[in-house]
mmCIF file of C-alpha atoms in Angstrom:
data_model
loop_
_atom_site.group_PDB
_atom_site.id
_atom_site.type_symbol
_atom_site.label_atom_id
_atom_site.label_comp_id
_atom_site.label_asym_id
_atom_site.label_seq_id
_atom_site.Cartn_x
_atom_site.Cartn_y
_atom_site.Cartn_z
ATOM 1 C CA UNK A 442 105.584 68.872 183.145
ATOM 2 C CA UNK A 443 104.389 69.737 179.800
ATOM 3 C CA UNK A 444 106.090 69.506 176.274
ATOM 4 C CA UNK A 445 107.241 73.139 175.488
ATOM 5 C CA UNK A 446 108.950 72.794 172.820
ATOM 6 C CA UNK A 447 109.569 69.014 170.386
ATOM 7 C CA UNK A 448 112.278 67.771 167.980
ATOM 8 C CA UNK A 449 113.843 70.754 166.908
ATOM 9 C CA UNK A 450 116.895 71.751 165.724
ATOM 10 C CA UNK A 451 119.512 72.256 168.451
ATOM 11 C CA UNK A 452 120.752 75.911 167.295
ATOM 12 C CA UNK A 453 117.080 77.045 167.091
ATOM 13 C CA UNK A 454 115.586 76.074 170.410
ATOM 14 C CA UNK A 455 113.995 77.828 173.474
ATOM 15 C CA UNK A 456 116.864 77.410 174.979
ATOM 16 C CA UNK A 457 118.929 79.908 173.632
ATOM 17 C CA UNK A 458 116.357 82.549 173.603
ATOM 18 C CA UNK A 459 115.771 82.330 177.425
ATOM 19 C CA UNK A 460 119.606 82.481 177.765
ATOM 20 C CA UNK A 461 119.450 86.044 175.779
ATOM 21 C CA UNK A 462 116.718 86.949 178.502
ATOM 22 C CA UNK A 463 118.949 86.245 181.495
ATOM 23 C CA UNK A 464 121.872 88.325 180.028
ATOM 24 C CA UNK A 465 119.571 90.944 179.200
ATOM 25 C CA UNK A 466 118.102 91.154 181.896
ATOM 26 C CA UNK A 467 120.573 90.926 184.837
ATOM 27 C CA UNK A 468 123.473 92.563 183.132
ATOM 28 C CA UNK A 469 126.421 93.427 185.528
ATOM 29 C CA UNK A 470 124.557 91.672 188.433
ATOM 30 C CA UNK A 471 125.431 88.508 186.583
ATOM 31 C CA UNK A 472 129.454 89.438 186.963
ATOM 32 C CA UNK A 473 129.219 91.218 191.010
ATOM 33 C CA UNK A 474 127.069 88.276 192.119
ATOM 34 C CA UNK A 475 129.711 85.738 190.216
ATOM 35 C CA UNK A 476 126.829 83.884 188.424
ATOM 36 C CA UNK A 477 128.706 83.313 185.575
ATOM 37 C CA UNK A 478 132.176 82.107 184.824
ATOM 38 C CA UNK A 479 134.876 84.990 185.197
ATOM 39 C CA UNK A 480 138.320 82.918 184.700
ATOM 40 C CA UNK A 481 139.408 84.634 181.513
ATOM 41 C CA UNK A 482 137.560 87.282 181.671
ATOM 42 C CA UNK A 483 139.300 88.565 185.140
ATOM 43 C CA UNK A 484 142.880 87.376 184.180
ATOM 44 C CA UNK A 485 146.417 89.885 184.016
ATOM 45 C CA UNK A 486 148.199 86.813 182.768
ATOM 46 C CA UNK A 487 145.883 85.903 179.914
ATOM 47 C CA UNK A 488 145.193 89.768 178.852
ATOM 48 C CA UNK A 489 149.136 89.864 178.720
ATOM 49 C CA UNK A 490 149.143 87.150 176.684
ATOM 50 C CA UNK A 491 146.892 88.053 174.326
ATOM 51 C CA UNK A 492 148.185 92.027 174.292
ATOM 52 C CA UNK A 493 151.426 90.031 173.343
ATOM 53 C CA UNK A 494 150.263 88.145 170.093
ATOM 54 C CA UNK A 495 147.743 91.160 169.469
ATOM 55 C CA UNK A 496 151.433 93.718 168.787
ATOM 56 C CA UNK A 497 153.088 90.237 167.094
ATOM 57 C CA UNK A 498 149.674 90.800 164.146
ATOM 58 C CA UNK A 499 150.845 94.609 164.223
ATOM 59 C CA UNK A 500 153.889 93.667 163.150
ATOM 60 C CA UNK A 501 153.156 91.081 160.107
ATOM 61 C CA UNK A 502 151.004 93.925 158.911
ATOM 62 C CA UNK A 503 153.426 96.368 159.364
ATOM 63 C CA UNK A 504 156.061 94.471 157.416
ATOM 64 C CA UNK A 505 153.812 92.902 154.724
ATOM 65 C CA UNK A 506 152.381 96.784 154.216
ATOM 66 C CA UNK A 507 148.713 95.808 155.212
ATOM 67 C CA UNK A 508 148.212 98.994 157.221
ATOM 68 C CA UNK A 509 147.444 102.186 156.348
ATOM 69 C CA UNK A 510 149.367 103.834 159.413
ATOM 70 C CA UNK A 511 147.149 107.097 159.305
ATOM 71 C CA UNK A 512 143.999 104.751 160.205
ATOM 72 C CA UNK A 513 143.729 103.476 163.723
ATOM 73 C CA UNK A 514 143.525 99.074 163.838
ATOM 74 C CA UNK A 515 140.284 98.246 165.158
ATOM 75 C CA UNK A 516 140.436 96.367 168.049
ATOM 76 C CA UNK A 517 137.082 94.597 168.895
ATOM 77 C CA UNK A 518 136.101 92.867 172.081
ATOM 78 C CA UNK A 519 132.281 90.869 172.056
ATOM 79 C CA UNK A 520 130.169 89.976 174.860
ATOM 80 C CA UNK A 521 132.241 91.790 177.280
ATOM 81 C CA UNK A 522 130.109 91.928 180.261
ATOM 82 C CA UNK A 523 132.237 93.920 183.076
ATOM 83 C CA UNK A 524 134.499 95.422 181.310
ATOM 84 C CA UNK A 525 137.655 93.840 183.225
ATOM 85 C CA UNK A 526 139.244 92.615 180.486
ATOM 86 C CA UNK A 527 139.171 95.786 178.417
ATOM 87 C CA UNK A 528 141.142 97.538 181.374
ATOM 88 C CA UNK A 529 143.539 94.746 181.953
ATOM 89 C CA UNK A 530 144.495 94.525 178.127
ATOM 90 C CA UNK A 531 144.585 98.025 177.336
ATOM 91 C CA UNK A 532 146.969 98.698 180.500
ATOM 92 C CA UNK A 533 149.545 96.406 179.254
ATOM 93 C CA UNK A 534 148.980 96.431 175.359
ATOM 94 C CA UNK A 535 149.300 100.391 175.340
ATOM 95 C CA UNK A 536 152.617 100.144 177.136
ATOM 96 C CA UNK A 537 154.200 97.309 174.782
ATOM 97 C CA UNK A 538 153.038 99.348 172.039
ATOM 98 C CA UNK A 539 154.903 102.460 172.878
ATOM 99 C CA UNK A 540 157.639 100.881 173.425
ATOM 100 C CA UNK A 541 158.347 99.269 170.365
ATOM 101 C CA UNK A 542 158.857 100.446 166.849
ATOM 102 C CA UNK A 543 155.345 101.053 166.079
ATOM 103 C CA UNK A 544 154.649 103.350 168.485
ATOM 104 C CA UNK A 545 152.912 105.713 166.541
ATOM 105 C CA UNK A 546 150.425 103.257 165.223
ATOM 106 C CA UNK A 547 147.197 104.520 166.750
ATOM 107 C CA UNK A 548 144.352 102.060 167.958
ATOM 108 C CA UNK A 549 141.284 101.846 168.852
ATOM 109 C CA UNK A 550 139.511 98.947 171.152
ATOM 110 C CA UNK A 551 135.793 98.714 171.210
ATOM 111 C CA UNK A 552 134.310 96.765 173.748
ATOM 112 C CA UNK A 553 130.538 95.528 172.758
ATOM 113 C CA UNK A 554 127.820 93.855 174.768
ATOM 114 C CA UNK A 555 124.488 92.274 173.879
ATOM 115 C CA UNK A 556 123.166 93.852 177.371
ATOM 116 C CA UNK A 557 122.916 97.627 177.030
ATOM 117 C CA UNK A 558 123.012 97.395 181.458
ATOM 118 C CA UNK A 559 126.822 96.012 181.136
ATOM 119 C CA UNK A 560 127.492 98.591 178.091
ATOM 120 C CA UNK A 561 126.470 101.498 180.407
ATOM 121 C CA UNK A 562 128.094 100.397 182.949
ATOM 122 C CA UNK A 563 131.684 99.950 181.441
ATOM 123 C CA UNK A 564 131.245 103.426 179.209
ATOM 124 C CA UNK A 565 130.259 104.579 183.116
ATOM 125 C CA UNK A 566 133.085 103.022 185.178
ATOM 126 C CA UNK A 567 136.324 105.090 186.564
ATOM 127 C CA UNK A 568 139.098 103.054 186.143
ATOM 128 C CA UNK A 569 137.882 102.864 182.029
ATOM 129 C CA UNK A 570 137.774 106.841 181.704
ATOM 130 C CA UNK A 571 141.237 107.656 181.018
ATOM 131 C CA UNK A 572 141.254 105.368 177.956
ATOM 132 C CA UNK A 573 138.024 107.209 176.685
ATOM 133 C CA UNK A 574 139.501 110.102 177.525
ATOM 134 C CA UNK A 575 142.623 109.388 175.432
ATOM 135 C CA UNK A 576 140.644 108.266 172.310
ATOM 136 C CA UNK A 577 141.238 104.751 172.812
ATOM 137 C CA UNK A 578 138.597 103.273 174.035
ATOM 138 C CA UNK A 579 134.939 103.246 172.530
ATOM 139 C CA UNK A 580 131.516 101.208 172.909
ATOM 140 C CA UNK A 581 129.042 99.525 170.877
ATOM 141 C CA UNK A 582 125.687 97.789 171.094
ATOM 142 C CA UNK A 583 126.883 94.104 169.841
ATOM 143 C CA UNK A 584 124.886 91.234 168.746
ATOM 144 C CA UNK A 585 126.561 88.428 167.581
ATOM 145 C CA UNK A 586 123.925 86.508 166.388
ATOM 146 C CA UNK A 587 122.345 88.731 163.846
ATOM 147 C CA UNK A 588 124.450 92.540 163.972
ATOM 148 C CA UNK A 589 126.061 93.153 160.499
ATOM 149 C CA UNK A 590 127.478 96.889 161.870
ATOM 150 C CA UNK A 591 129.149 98.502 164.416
ATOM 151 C CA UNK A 592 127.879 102.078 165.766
ATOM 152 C CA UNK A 593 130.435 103.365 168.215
ATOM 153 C CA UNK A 594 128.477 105.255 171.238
ATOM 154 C CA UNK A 595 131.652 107.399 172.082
ATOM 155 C CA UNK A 596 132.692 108.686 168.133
ATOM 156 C CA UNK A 597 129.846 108.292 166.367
ATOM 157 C CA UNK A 598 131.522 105.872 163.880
ATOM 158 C CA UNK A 599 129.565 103.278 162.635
ATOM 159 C CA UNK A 600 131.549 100.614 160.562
ATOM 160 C CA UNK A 601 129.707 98.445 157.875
ATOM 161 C CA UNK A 602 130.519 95.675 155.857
ATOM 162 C CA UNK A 603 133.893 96.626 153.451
ATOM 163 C CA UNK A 604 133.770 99.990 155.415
ATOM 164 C CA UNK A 605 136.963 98.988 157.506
ATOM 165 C CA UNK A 606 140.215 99.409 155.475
ATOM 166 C CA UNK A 607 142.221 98.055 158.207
ATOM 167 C CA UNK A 608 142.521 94.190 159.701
ATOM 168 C CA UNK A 609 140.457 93.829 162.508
ATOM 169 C CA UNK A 610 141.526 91.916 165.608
ATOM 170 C CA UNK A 611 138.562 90.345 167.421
ATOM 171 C CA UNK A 612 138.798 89.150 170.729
ATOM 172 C CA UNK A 613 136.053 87.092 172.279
ATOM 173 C CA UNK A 614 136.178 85.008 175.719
ATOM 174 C CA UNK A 615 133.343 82.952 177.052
ATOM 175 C CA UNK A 616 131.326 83.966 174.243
ATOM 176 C CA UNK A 617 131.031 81.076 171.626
ATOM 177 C CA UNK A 618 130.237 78.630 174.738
ATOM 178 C CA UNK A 619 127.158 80.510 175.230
ATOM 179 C CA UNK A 620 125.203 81.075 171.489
ATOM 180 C CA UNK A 621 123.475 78.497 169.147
ATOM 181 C CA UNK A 622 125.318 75.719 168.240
ATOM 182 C CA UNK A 623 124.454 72.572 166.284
ATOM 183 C CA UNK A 624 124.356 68.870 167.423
ATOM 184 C CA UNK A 625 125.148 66.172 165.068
ATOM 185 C CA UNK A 626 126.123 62.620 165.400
ATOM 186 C CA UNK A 627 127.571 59.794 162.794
ATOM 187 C CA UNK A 628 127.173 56.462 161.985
ATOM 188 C CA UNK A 629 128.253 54.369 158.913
ATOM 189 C CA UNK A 630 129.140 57.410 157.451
ATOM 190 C CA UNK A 631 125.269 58.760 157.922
ATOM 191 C CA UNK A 632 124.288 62.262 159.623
ATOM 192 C CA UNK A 633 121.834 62.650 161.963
ATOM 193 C CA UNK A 634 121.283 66.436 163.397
ATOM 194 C CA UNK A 635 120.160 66.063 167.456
ATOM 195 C CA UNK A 636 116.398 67.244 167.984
ATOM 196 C CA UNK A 637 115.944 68.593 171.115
ATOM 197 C CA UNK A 638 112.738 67.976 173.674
ATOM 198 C CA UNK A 639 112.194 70.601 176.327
ATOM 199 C CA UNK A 640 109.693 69.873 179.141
ATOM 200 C CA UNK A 641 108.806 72.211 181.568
ATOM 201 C CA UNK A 642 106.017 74.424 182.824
ATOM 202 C CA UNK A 643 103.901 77.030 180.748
ATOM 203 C CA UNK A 644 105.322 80.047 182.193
ATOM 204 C CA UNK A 645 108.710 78.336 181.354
ATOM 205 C CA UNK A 646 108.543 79.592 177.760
ATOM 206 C CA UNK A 647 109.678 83.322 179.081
ATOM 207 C CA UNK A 648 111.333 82.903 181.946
ATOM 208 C CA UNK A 649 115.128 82.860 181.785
ATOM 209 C CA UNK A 650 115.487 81.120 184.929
ATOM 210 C CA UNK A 651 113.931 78.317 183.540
ATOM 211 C CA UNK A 652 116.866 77.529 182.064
ATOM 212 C CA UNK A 653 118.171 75.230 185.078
ATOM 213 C CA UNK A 654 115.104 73.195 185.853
ATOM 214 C CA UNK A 655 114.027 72.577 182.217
ATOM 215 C CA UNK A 656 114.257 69.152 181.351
ATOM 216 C CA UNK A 657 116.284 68.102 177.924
ATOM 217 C CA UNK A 658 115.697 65.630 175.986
ATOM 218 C CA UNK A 659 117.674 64.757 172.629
ATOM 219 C CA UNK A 660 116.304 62.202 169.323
ATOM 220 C CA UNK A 661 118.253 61.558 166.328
ATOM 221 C CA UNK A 662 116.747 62.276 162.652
ATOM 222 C CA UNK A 663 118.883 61.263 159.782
ATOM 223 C CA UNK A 664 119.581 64.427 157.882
ATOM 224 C CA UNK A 665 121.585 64.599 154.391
ATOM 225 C CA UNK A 666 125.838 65.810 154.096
ATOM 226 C CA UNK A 667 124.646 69.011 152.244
ATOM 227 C CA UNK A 668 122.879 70.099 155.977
ATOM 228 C CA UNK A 669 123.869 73.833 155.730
ATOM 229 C CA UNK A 670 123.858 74.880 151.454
ATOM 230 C CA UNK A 671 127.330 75.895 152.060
ATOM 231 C CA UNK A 672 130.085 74.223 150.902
ATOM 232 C CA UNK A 673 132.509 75.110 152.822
ATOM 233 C CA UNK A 674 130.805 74.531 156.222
ATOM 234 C CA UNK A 675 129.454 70.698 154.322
ATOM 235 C CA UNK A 676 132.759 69.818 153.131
ATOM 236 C CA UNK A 677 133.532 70.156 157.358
ATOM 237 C CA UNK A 678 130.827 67.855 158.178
ATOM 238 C CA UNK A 679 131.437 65.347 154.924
ATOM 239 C CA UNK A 680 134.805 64.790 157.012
ATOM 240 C CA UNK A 681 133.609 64.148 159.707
ATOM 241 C CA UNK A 682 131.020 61.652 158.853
ATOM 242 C CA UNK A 683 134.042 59.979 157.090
ATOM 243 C CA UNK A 684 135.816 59.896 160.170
ATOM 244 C CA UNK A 685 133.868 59.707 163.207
ATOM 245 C CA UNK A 686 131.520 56.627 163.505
ATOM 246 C CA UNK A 687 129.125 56.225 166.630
ATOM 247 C CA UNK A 688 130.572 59.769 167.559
ATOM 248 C CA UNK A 689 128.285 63.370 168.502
ATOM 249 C CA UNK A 690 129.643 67.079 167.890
ATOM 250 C CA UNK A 691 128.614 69.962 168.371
ATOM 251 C CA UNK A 692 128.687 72.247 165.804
ATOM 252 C CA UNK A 693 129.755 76.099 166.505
ATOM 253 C CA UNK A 694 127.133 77.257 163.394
ATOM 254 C CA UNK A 695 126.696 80.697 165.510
ATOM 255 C CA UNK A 696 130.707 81.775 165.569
ATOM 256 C CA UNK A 697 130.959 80.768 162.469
ATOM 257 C CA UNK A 698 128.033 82.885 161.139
ATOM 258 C CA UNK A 699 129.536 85.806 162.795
ATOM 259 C CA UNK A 700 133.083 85.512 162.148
ATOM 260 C CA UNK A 701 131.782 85.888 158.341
ATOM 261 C CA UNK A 702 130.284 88.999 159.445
ATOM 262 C CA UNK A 703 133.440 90.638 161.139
ATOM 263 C CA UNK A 704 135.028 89.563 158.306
ATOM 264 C CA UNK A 705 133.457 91.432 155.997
ATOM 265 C CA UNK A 706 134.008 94.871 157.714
ATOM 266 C CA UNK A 707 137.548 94.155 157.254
ATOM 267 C CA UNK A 708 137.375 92.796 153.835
ATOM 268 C CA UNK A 709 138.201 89.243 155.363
ATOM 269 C CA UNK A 710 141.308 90.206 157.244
ATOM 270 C CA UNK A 711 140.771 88.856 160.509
ATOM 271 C CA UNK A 712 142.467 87.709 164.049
ATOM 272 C CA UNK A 713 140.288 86.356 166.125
ATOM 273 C CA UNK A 714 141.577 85.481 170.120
ATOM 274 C CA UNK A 715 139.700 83.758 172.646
ATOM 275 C CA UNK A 716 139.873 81.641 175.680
ATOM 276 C CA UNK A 717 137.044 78.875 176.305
ATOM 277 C CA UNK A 718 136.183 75.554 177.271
ATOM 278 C CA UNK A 719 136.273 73.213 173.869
ATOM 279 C CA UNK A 720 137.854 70.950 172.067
ATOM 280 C CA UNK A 721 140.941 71.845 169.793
ATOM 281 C CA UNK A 722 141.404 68.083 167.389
ATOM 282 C CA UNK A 723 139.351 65.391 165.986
ATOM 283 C CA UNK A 724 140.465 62.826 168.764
ATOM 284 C CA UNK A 725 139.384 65.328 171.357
ATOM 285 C CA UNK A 726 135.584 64.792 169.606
ATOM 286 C CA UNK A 727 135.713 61.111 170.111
ATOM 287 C CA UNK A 728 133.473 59.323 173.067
ATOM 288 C CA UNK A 729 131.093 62.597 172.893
ATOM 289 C CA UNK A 730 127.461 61.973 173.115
ATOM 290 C CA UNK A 731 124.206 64.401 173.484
ATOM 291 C CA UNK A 732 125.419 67.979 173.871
ATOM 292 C CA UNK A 733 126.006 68.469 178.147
ATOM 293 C CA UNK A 734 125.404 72.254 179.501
ATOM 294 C CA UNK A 735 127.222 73.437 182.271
ATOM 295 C CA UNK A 736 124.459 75.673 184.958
ATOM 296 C CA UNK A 737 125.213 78.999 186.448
ATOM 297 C CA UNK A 738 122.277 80.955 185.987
ATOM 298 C CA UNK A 739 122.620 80.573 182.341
ATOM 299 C CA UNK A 740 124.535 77.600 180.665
ATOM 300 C CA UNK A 741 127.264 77.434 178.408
ATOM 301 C CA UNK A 742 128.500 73.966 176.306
ATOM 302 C CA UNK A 743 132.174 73.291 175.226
ATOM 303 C CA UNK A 744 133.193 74.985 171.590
ATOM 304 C CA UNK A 745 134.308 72.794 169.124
ATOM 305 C CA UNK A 746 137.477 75.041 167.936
ATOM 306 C CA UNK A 747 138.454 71.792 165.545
ATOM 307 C CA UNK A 748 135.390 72.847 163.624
ATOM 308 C CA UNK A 749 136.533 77.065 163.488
ATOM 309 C CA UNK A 750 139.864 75.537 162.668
ATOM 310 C CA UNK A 751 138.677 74.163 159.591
ATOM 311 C CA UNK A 752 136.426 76.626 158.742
ATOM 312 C CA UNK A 753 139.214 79.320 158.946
ATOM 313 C CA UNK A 754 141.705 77.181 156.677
ATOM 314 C CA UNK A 755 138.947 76.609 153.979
ATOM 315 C CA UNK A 756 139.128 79.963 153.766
ATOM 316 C CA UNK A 757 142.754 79.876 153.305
ATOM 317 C CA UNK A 758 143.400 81.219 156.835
ATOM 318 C CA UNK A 759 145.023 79.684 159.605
ATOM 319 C CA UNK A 760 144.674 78.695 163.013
ATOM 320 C CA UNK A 761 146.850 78.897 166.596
ATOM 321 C CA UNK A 762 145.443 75.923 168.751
ATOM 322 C CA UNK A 763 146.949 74.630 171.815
ATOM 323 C CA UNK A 764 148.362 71.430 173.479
ATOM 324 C CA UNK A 765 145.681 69.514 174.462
ATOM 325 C CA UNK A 766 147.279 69.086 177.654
ATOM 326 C CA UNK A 767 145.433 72.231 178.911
ATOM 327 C CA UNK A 768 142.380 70.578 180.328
ATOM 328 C CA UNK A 769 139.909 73.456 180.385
ATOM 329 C CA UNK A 770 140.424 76.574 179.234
ATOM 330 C CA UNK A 771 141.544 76.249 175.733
ATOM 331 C CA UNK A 772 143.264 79.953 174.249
ATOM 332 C CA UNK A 773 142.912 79.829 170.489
ATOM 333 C CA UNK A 774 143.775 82.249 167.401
ATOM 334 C CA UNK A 775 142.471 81.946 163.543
ATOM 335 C CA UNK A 776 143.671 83.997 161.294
ATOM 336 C CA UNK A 777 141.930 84.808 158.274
ATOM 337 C CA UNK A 778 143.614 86.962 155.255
ATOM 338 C CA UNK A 779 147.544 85.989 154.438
ATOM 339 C CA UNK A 780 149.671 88.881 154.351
ATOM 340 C CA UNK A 781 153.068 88.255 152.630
ATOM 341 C CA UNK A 782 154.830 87.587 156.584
ATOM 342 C CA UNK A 783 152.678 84.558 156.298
ATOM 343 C CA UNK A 784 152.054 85.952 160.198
ATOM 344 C CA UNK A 785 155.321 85.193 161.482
ATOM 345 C CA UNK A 786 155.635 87.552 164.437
ATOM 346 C CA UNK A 787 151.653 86.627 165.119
ATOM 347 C CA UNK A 788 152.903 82.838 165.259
ATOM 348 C CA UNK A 789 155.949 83.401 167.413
ATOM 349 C CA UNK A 790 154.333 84.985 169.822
ATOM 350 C CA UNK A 791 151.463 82.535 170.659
ATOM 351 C CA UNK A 792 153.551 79.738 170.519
ATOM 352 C CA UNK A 793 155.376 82.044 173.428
ATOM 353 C CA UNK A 794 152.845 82.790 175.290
ATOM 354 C CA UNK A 795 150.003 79.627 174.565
ATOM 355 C CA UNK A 796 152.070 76.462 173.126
ATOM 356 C CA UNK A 797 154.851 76.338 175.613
#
């Protein structure tokens, strides 16, 4: 084996460019052939639950007056490969809505992909039509590492930053597991950013599935508390290296990148839903050591929601974590933007459906 990449920065390896490859290139096959992880994704219960705290935001806006009820709310679902959980939650979240005072509040729920094969597919599939159909239901081309806009295939709407006047709700499951993260450890209140090593063959450089027989190796560099220019996102890691001696983390730099960019389309009014592996509190991040993938044709890595927690509340948001009882799949909410409810219905509802 030959060095094929050396030391570099966790969120900017090979690694995650080869796992772009494999999604763009098997697309739905990825879903049929049950490569990757489907839990959430495939779920009535879940897509209930979340259709549930989804109508308790509706409401806090409602109340506090942050709708404009002749505009639709933007609904936005990323990396959402089959197009399952569109169905399921529109099925249910449609019906609750019409049955409850705010039935005439119109919607719209945009499901996005990286892979333009699992795009076509969904904009393609039967059991989606009706929704299009009924104006409900659109399609975008999504990237959520770098995309700043939204062009809707269906309408023709393409949203920008500041172009939305409406909160958006964002929902995104086994997404964050799967895009560039950081890898930090600390030690007498020192940082040190995780270099990765990746050994393979030649031809391993393009070949997405490399992935599961490249060999990972991980060195520590000492790097200084001011690691991103941001203060918001060093004041995060400051804590940490205050807290958390001989302890690693990984660091979700990716969401947190692109939950600034939703933001901005809705002028920083934001709910963001999703159901992962991760870890929800500091003491959850103790005993970690070099970042672990889990395999299946491409890899994912647990999300360090404690981290997107913080974030959101530095920026005066909130967040909806769960027990830590729930071993694996963790189903979080931040909030960003307070309307005068202070989110009321929004909290009573996930503690409903997630916290009991």
């Amino acid at each position: 084996l030959v060095v094929i990449e050396r030391e570099q920065r966790f969120s900017r390896s090979l690694l995650w460019r080869l796992q772009r490859a494999f999604f763009e290139r098997e697309g739905i096959e990825a879903w049929r052939t049950n490569t990757v992880p489907h839990h959430v994704t495939n779920n009535p219960a879940l897509a209930h639950a979340y259709a549930q705290v989804a109508l308790g935001f509706l409401r806090d806006l409602c109340a506090g007056g942050r709708i404009d009820l002749a505009a639709p709310l933007t609904l936005v679902e990323l990396g959402a490969g089959s197009g399952r959980f569109a169905f399921l939650f529109l099925r249910v979240f449609l019906r609750l809505l019409r049955a409850s005072a705010l039935a005439g509040v119109r919607v719209r729920y945009v499901l996005t992909d990286l892979a333009e094969k699992n795009v076509a597919f969904a904009r393609a599939h039967e059991a989606l039509r009706p929704f299009i159909a009924e104006g409900v239901l659109d399609f975008a081309l999504f990237d959520v590492e770098r995309d700043e806009e939204l062009r809707f295939l269906e309408s023709g709407v393409t949203l920008g930053p500041g172009s939305l006047g409406q909160p958006l709700v964002v929902i995104a499951n086994y997404v964050f597991d799967g895009i560039p993260q950081d890898a930090f450890s600390f030690c007498g209140g020192a940082l040190h950013e995780q270099l990765v090593t990746l050994r393979g063959r030649e031809t391993d450089r393009t070949d997405p599935d490399a992935i599961c027989r490249i060999a990972v190796e991980y060195s520590l560099r000492e790097a200084p508390l001011d690691y991103y220019g941001d203060p918001l996102l060093d004041e995060i890691l400051r804590g940490y290296a205050q807290r958390l001696d001989g302890d690693a983390i990984l660091f979700p730099i990716a969401a947190v990148r692109c939950l600034e960019r939703l933001a901005a389309l809705a002028s920083g009014r934001l709910l963001l839903l999703c159901g992962d592996k991760g870890r929800v509190d500091e003491e959850a991040l103790r005993g970690e050591g070099a970042p672990s993938m889990a395999m299946h044709g491409s890899f994912s890595m647990p999300v360090n929601y404690h981290a997107l927690g913080a974030y959101a509340e530095r920026r005066g948001g909130r967040t909806l974590m769960p027990p830590r009882r729930h071993a694996s799949l963790k189903t979080v909410g931040l909030l960003l933007g307070e309307p005068p409810s202070g989110y009321a219905e929004t909290r009573a509802a996930y503690g409903e459906v997630f916290a009991r």
